[in-house]
N, CA and C atoms as an extended XYZ file, in Angstrom:
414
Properties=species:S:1:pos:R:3:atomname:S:1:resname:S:1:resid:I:1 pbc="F F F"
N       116.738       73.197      103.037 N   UNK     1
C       117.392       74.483      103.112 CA  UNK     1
C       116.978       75.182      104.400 C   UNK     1
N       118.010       75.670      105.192 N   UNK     2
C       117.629       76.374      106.595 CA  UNK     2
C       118.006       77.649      105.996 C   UNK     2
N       117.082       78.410      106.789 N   UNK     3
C       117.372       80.462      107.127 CA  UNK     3
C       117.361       80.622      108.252 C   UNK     3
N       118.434       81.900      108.503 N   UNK     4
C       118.263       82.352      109.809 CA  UNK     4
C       117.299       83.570      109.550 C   UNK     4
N       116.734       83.215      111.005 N   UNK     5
C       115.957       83.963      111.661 CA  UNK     5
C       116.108       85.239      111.260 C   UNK     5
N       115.183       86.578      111.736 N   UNK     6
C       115.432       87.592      111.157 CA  UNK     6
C       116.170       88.521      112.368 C   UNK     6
N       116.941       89.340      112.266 N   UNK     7
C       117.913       89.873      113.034 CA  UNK     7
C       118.914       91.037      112.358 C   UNK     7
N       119.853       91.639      112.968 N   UNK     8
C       120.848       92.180      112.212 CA  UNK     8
C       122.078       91.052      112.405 C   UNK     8
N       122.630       90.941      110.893 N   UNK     9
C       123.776       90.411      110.870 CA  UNK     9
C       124.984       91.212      109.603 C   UNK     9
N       126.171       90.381      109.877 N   UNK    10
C       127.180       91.156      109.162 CA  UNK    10
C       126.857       91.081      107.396 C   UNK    10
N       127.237       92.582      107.061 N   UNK    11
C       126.141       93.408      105.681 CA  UNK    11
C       127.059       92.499      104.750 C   UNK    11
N       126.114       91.672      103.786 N   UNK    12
C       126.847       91.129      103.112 CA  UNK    12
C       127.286       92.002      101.915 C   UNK    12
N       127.254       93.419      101.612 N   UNK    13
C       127.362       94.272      100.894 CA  UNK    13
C       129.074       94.726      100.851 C   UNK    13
N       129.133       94.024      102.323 N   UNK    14
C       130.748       94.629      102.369 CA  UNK    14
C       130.921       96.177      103.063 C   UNK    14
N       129.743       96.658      103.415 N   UNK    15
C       129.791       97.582      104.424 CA  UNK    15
C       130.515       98.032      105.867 C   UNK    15
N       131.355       96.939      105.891 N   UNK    16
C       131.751       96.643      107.572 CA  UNK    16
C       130.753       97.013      108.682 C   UNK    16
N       129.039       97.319      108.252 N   UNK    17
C       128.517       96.910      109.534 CA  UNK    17
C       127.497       95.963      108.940 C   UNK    17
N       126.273       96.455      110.217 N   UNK    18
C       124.852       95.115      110.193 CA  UNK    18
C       124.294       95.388      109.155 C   UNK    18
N       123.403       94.482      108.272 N   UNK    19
C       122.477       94.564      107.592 CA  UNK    19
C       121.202       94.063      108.275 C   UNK    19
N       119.810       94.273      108.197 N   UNK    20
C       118.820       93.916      108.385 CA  UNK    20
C       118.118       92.577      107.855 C   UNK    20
N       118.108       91.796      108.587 N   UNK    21
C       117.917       90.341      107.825 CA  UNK    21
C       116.220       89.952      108.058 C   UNK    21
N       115.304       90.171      106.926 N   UNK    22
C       113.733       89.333      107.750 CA  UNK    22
C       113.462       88.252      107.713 C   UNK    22
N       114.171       87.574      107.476 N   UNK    23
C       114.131       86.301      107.246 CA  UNK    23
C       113.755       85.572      105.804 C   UNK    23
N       113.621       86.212      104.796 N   UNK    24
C       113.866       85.980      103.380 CA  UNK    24
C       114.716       86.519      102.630 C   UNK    24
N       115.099       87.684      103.381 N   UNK    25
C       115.669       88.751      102.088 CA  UNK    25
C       116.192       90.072      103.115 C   UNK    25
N       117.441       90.470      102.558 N   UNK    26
C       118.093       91.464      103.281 CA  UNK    26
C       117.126       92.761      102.858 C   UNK    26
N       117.207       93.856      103.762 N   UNK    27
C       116.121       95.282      104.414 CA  UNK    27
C       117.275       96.003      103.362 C   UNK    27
N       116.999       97.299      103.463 N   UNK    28
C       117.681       98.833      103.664 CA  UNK    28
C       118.479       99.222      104.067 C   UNK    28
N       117.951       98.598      104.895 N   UNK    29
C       118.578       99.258      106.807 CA  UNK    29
C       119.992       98.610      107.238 C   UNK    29
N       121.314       99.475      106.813 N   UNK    30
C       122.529       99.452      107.599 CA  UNK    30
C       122.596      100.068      108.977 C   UNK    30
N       123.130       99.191      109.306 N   UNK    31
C       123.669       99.960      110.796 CA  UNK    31
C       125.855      100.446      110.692 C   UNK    31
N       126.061      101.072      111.787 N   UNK    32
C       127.622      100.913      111.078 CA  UNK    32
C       128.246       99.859      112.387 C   UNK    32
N       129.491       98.889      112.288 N   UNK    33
C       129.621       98.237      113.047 CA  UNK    33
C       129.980       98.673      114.567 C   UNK    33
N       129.208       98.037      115.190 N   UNK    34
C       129.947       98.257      116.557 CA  UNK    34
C       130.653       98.686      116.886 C   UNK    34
N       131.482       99.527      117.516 N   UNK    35
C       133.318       99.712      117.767 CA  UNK    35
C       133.539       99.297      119.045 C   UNK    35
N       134.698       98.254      119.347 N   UNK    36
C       134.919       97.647      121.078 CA  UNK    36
C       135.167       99.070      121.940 C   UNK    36
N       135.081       99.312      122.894 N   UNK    37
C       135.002       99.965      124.152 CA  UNK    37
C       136.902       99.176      124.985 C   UNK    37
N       137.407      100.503      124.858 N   UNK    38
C       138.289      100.004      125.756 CA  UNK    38
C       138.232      100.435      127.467 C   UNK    38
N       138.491       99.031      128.110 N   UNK    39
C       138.438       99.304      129.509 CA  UNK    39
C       139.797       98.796      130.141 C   UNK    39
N       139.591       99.437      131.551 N   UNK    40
C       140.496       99.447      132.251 CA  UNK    40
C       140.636       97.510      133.197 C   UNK    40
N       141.772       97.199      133.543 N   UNK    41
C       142.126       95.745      133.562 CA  UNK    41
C       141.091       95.846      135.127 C   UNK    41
N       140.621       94.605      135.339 N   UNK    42
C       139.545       94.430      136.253 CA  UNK    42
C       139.753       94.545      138.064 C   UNK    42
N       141.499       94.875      138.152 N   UNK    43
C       141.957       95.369      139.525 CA  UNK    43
C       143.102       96.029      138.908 C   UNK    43
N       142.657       97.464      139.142 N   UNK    44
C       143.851       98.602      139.068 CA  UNK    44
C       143.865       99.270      140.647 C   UNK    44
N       145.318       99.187      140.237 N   UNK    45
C       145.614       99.556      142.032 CA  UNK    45
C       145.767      101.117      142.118 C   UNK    45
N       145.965      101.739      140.934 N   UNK    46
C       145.284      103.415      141.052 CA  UNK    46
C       143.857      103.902      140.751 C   UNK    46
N       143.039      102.618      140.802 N   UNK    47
C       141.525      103.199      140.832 CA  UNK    47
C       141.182      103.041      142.357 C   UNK    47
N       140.274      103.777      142.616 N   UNK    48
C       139.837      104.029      144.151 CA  UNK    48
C       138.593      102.577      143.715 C   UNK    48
N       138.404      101.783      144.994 N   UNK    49
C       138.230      100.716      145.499 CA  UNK    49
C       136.713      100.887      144.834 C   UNK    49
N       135.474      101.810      145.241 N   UNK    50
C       134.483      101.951      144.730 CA  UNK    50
C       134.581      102.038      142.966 C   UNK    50
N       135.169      102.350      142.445 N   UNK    51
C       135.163      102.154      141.046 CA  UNK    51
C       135.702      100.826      140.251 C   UNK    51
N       135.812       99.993      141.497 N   UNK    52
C       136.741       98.394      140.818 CA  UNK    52
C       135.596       97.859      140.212 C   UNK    52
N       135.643       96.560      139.334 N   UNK    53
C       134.572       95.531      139.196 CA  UNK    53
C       133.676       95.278      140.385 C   UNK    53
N       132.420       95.660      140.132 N   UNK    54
C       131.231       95.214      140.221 CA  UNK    54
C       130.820       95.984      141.817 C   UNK    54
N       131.807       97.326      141.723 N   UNK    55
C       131.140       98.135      142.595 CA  UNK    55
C       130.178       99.343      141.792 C   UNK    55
N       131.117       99.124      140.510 N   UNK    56
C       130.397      100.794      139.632 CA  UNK    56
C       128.710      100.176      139.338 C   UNK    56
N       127.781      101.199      138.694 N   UNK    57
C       126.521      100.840      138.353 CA  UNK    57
C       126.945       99.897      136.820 C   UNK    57
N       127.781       99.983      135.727 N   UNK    58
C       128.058       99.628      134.867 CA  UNK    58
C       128.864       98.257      135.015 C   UNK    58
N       128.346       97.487      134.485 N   UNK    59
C       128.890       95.599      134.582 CA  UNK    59
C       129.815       95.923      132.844 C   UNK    59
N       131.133       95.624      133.202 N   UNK    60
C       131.802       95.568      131.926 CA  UNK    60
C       131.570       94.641      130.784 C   UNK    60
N       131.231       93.430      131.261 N   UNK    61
C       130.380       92.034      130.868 CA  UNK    61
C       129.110       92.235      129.818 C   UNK    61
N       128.377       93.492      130.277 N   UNK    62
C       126.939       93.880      130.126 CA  UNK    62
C       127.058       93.996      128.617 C   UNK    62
N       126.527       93.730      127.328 N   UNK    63
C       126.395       93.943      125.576 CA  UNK    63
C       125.727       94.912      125.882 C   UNK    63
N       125.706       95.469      124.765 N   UNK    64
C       124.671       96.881      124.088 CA  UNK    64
C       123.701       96.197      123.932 C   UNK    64
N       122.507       96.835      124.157 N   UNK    65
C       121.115       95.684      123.922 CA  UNK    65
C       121.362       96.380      122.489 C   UNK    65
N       120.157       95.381      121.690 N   UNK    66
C       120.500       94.603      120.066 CA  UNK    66
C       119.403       95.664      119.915 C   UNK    66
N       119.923       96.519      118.522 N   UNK    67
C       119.269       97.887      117.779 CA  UNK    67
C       117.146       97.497      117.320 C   UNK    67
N       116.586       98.173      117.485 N   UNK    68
C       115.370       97.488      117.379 CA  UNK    68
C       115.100       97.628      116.055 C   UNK    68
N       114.230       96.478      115.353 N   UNK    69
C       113.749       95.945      113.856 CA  UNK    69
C       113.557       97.492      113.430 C   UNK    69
N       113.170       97.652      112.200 N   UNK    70
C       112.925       98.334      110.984 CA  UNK    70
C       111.460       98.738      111.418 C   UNK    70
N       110.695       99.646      111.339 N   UNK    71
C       109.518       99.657      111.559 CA  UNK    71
C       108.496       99.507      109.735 C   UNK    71
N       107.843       99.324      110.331 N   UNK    72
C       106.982       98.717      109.210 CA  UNK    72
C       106.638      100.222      108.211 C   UNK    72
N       105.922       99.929      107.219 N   UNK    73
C       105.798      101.180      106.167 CA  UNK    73
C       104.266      101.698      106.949 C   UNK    73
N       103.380      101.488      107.702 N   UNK    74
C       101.967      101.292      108.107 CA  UNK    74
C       102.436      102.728      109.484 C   UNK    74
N       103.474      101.732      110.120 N   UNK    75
C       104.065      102.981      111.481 CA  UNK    75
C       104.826      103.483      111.027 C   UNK    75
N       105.767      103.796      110.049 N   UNK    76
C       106.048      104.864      109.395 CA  UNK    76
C       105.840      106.341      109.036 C   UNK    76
N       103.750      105.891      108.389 N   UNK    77
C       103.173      106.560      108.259 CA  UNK    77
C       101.589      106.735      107.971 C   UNK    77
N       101.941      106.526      109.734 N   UNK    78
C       100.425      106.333      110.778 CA  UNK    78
C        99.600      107.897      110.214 C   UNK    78
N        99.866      108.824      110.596 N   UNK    79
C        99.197      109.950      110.875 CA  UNK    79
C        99.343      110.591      108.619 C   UNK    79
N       100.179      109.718      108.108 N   UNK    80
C        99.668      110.775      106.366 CA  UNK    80
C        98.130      109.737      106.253 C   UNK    80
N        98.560      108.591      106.323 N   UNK    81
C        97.422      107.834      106.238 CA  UNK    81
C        96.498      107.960      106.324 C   UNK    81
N        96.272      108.537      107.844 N   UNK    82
C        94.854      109.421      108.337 CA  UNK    82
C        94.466      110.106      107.991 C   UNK    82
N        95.454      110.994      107.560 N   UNK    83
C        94.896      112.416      106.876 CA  UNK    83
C        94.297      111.589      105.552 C   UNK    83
N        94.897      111.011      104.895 N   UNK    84
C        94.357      110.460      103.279 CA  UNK    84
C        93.139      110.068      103.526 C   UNK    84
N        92.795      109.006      104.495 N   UNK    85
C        91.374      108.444      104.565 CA  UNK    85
C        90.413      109.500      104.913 C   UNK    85
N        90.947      110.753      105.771 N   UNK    86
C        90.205      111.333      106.384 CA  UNK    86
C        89.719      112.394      104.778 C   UNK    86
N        90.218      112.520      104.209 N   UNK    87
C        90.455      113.414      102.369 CA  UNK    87
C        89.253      112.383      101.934 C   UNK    87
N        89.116      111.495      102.016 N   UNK    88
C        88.505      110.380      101.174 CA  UNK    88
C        87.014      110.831      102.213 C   UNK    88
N        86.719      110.648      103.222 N   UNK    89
C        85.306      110.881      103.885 CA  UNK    89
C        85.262      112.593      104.303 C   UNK    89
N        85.920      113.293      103.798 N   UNK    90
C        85.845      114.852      103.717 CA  UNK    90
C        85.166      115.236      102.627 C   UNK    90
N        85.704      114.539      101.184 N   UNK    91
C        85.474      114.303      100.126 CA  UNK    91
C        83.965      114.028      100.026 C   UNK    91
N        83.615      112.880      100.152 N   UNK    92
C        81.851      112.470      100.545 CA  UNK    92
C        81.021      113.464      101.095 C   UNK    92
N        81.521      114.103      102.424 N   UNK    93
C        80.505      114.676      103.118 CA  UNK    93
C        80.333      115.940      102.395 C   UNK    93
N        81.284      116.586      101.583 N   UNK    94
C        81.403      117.865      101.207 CA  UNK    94
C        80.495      117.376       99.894 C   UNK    94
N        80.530      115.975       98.950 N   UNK    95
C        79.572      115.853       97.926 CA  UNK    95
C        78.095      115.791       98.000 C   UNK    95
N        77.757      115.465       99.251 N   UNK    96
C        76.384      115.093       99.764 CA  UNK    96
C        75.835      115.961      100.834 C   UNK    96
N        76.531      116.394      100.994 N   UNK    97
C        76.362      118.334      102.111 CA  UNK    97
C        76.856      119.365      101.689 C   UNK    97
N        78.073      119.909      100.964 N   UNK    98
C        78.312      120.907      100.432 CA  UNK    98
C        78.701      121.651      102.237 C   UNK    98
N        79.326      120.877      103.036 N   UNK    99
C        79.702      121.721      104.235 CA  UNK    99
C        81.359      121.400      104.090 C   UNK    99
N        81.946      122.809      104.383 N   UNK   100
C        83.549      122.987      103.828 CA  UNK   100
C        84.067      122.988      105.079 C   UNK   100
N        83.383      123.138      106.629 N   UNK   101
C        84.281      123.217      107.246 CA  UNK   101
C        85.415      121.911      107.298 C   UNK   101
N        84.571      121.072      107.198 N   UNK   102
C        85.483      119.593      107.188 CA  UNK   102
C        87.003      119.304      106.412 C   UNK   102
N        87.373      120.241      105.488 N   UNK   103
C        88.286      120.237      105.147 CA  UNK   103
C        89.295      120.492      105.453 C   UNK   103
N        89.167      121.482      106.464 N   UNK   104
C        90.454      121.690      107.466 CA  UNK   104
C        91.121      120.289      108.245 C   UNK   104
N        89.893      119.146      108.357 N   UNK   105
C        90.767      118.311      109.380 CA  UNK   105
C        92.058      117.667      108.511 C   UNK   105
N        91.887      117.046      107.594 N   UNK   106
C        92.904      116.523      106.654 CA  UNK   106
C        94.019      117.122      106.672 C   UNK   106
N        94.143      118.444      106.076 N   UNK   107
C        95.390      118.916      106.147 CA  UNK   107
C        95.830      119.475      107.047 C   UNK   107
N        95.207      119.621      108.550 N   UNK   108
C        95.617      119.490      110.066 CA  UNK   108
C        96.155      118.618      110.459 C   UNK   108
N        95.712      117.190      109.967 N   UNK   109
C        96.145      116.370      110.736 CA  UNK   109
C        97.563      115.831      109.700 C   UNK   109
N        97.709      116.261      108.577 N   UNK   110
C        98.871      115.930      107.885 CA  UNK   110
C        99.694      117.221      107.751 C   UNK   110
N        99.924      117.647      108.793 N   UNK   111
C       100.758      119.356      108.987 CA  UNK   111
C       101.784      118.407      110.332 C   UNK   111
N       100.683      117.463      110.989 N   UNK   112
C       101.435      116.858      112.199 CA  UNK   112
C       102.332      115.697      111.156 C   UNK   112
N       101.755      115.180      110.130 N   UNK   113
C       102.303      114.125      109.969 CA  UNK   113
C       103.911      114.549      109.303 C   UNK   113
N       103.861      115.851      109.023 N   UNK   114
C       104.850      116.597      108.461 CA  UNK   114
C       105.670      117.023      109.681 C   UNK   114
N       105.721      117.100      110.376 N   UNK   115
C       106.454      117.348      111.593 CA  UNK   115
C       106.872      116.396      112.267 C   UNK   115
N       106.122      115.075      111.965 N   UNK   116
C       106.707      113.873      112.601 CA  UNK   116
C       107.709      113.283      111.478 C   UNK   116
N       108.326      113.821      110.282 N   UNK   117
C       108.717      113.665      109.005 CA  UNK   117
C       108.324      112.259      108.650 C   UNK   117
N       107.388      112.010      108.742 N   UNK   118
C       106.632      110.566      108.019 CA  UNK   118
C       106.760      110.766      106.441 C   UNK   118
N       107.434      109.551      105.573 N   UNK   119
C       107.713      109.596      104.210 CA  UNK   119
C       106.197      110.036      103.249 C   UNK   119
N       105.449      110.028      103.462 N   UNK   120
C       104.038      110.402      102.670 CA  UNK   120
C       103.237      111.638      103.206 C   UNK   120
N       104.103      112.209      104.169 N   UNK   121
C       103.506      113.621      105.048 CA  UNK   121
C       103.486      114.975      103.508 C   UNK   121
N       103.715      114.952      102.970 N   UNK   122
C       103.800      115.811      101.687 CA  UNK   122
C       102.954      115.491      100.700 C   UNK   122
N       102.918      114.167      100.286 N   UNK   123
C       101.915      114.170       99.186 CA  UNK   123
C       100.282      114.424       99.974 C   UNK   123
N       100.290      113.771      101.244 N   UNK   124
C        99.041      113.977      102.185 CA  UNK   124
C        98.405      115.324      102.354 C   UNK   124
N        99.724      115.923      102.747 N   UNK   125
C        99.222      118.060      102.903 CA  UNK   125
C        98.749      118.553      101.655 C   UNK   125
N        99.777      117.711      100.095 N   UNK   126
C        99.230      118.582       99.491 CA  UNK   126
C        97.693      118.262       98.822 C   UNK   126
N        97.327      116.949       99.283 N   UNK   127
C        96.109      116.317       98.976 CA  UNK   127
C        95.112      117.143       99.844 C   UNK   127
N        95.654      117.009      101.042 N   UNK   128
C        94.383      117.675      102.015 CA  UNK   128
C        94.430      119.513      101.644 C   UNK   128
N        95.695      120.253      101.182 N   UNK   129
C        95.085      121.713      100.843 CA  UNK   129
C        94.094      121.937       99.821 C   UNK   129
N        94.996      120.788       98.608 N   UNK   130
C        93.829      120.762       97.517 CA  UNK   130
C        92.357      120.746       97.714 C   UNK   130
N        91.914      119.656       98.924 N   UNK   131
C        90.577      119.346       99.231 CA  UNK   131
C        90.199      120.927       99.602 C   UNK   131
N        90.951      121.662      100.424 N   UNK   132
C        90.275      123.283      101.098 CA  UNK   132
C        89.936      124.002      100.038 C   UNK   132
N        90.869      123.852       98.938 N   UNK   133
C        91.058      124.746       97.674 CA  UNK   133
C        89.662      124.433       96.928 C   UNK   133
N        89.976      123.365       96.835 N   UNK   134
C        88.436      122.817       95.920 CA  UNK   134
C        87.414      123.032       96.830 C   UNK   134
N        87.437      122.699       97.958 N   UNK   135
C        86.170      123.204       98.382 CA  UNK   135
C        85.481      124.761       98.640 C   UNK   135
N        86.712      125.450       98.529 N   UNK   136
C        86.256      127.054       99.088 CA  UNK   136
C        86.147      127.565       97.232 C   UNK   136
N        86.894      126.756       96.169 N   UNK   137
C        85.817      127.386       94.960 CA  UNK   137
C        84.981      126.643       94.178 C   UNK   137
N        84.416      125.808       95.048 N   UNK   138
C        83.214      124.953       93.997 CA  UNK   138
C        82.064      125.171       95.087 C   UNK   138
């Protein structure tokens, strides 16, 4: 049994565009299809001479470079992550020191992850306020 490679190819969903292929198993991730580009025939005698084939900066020939992969769930959400681990050794230092400033970094650094709309930037903030909360009444 052969597979192709992983790539976008046509959505077997019936979508009329790409689906995301990784090489076992179709992604999420639609794209919508291409639409052709209409151009002008490759010597028109009412285009001025500098705009003919292969004077313009644009090669008619030239494809759309190919849409880039899916990013992983990890770069997704680089910065909630941080904040979580950083909740987890905020957590420690505040059990074995009882020092609160440390709690601010967590939900600082997942205020960014909320602005970068990373899918776990919300449960992260509200993990890291909780940590301020708990720490400013215990």
């Amino acid at each position: 049994m052969t597979t192709s490679p992983a790539g976008w190819y046509p959505d077997p969903a019936g979508s009329g565009g790409t689906r995301w292929w990784d090489g076992t198993s179709w992604g999420e991730h639609v794209q919508p299809a291409v639409q052709p580009v209409a151009s002008a025939p490759p010597w028109d005698a009412t285009r001025p001479a500098d705009q003919q084939w292969g004077a313009g900066s644009a090669q008619p020939w030239a494809g759309t470079p190919e849409p880039a992969a899916p990013q992983t769930f990890l770069k997704r959400n680089t910065s909630s992550l941080a904040a979580l681990a950083l909740v987890v050794v905020c957590v420690l230092i505040a059990v074995t020191t009882d020092y609160i400033v440390f709690a601010f970094i967590p939900a600082i650094v997942a205020i960014t992850a909320v602005q970068k709309k990373e899918p776990l930037a919300w449960p992260a903030l509200g993990i890291g306020v909780a940590l301020v909360i708990w720490r400013f009444i215990a």
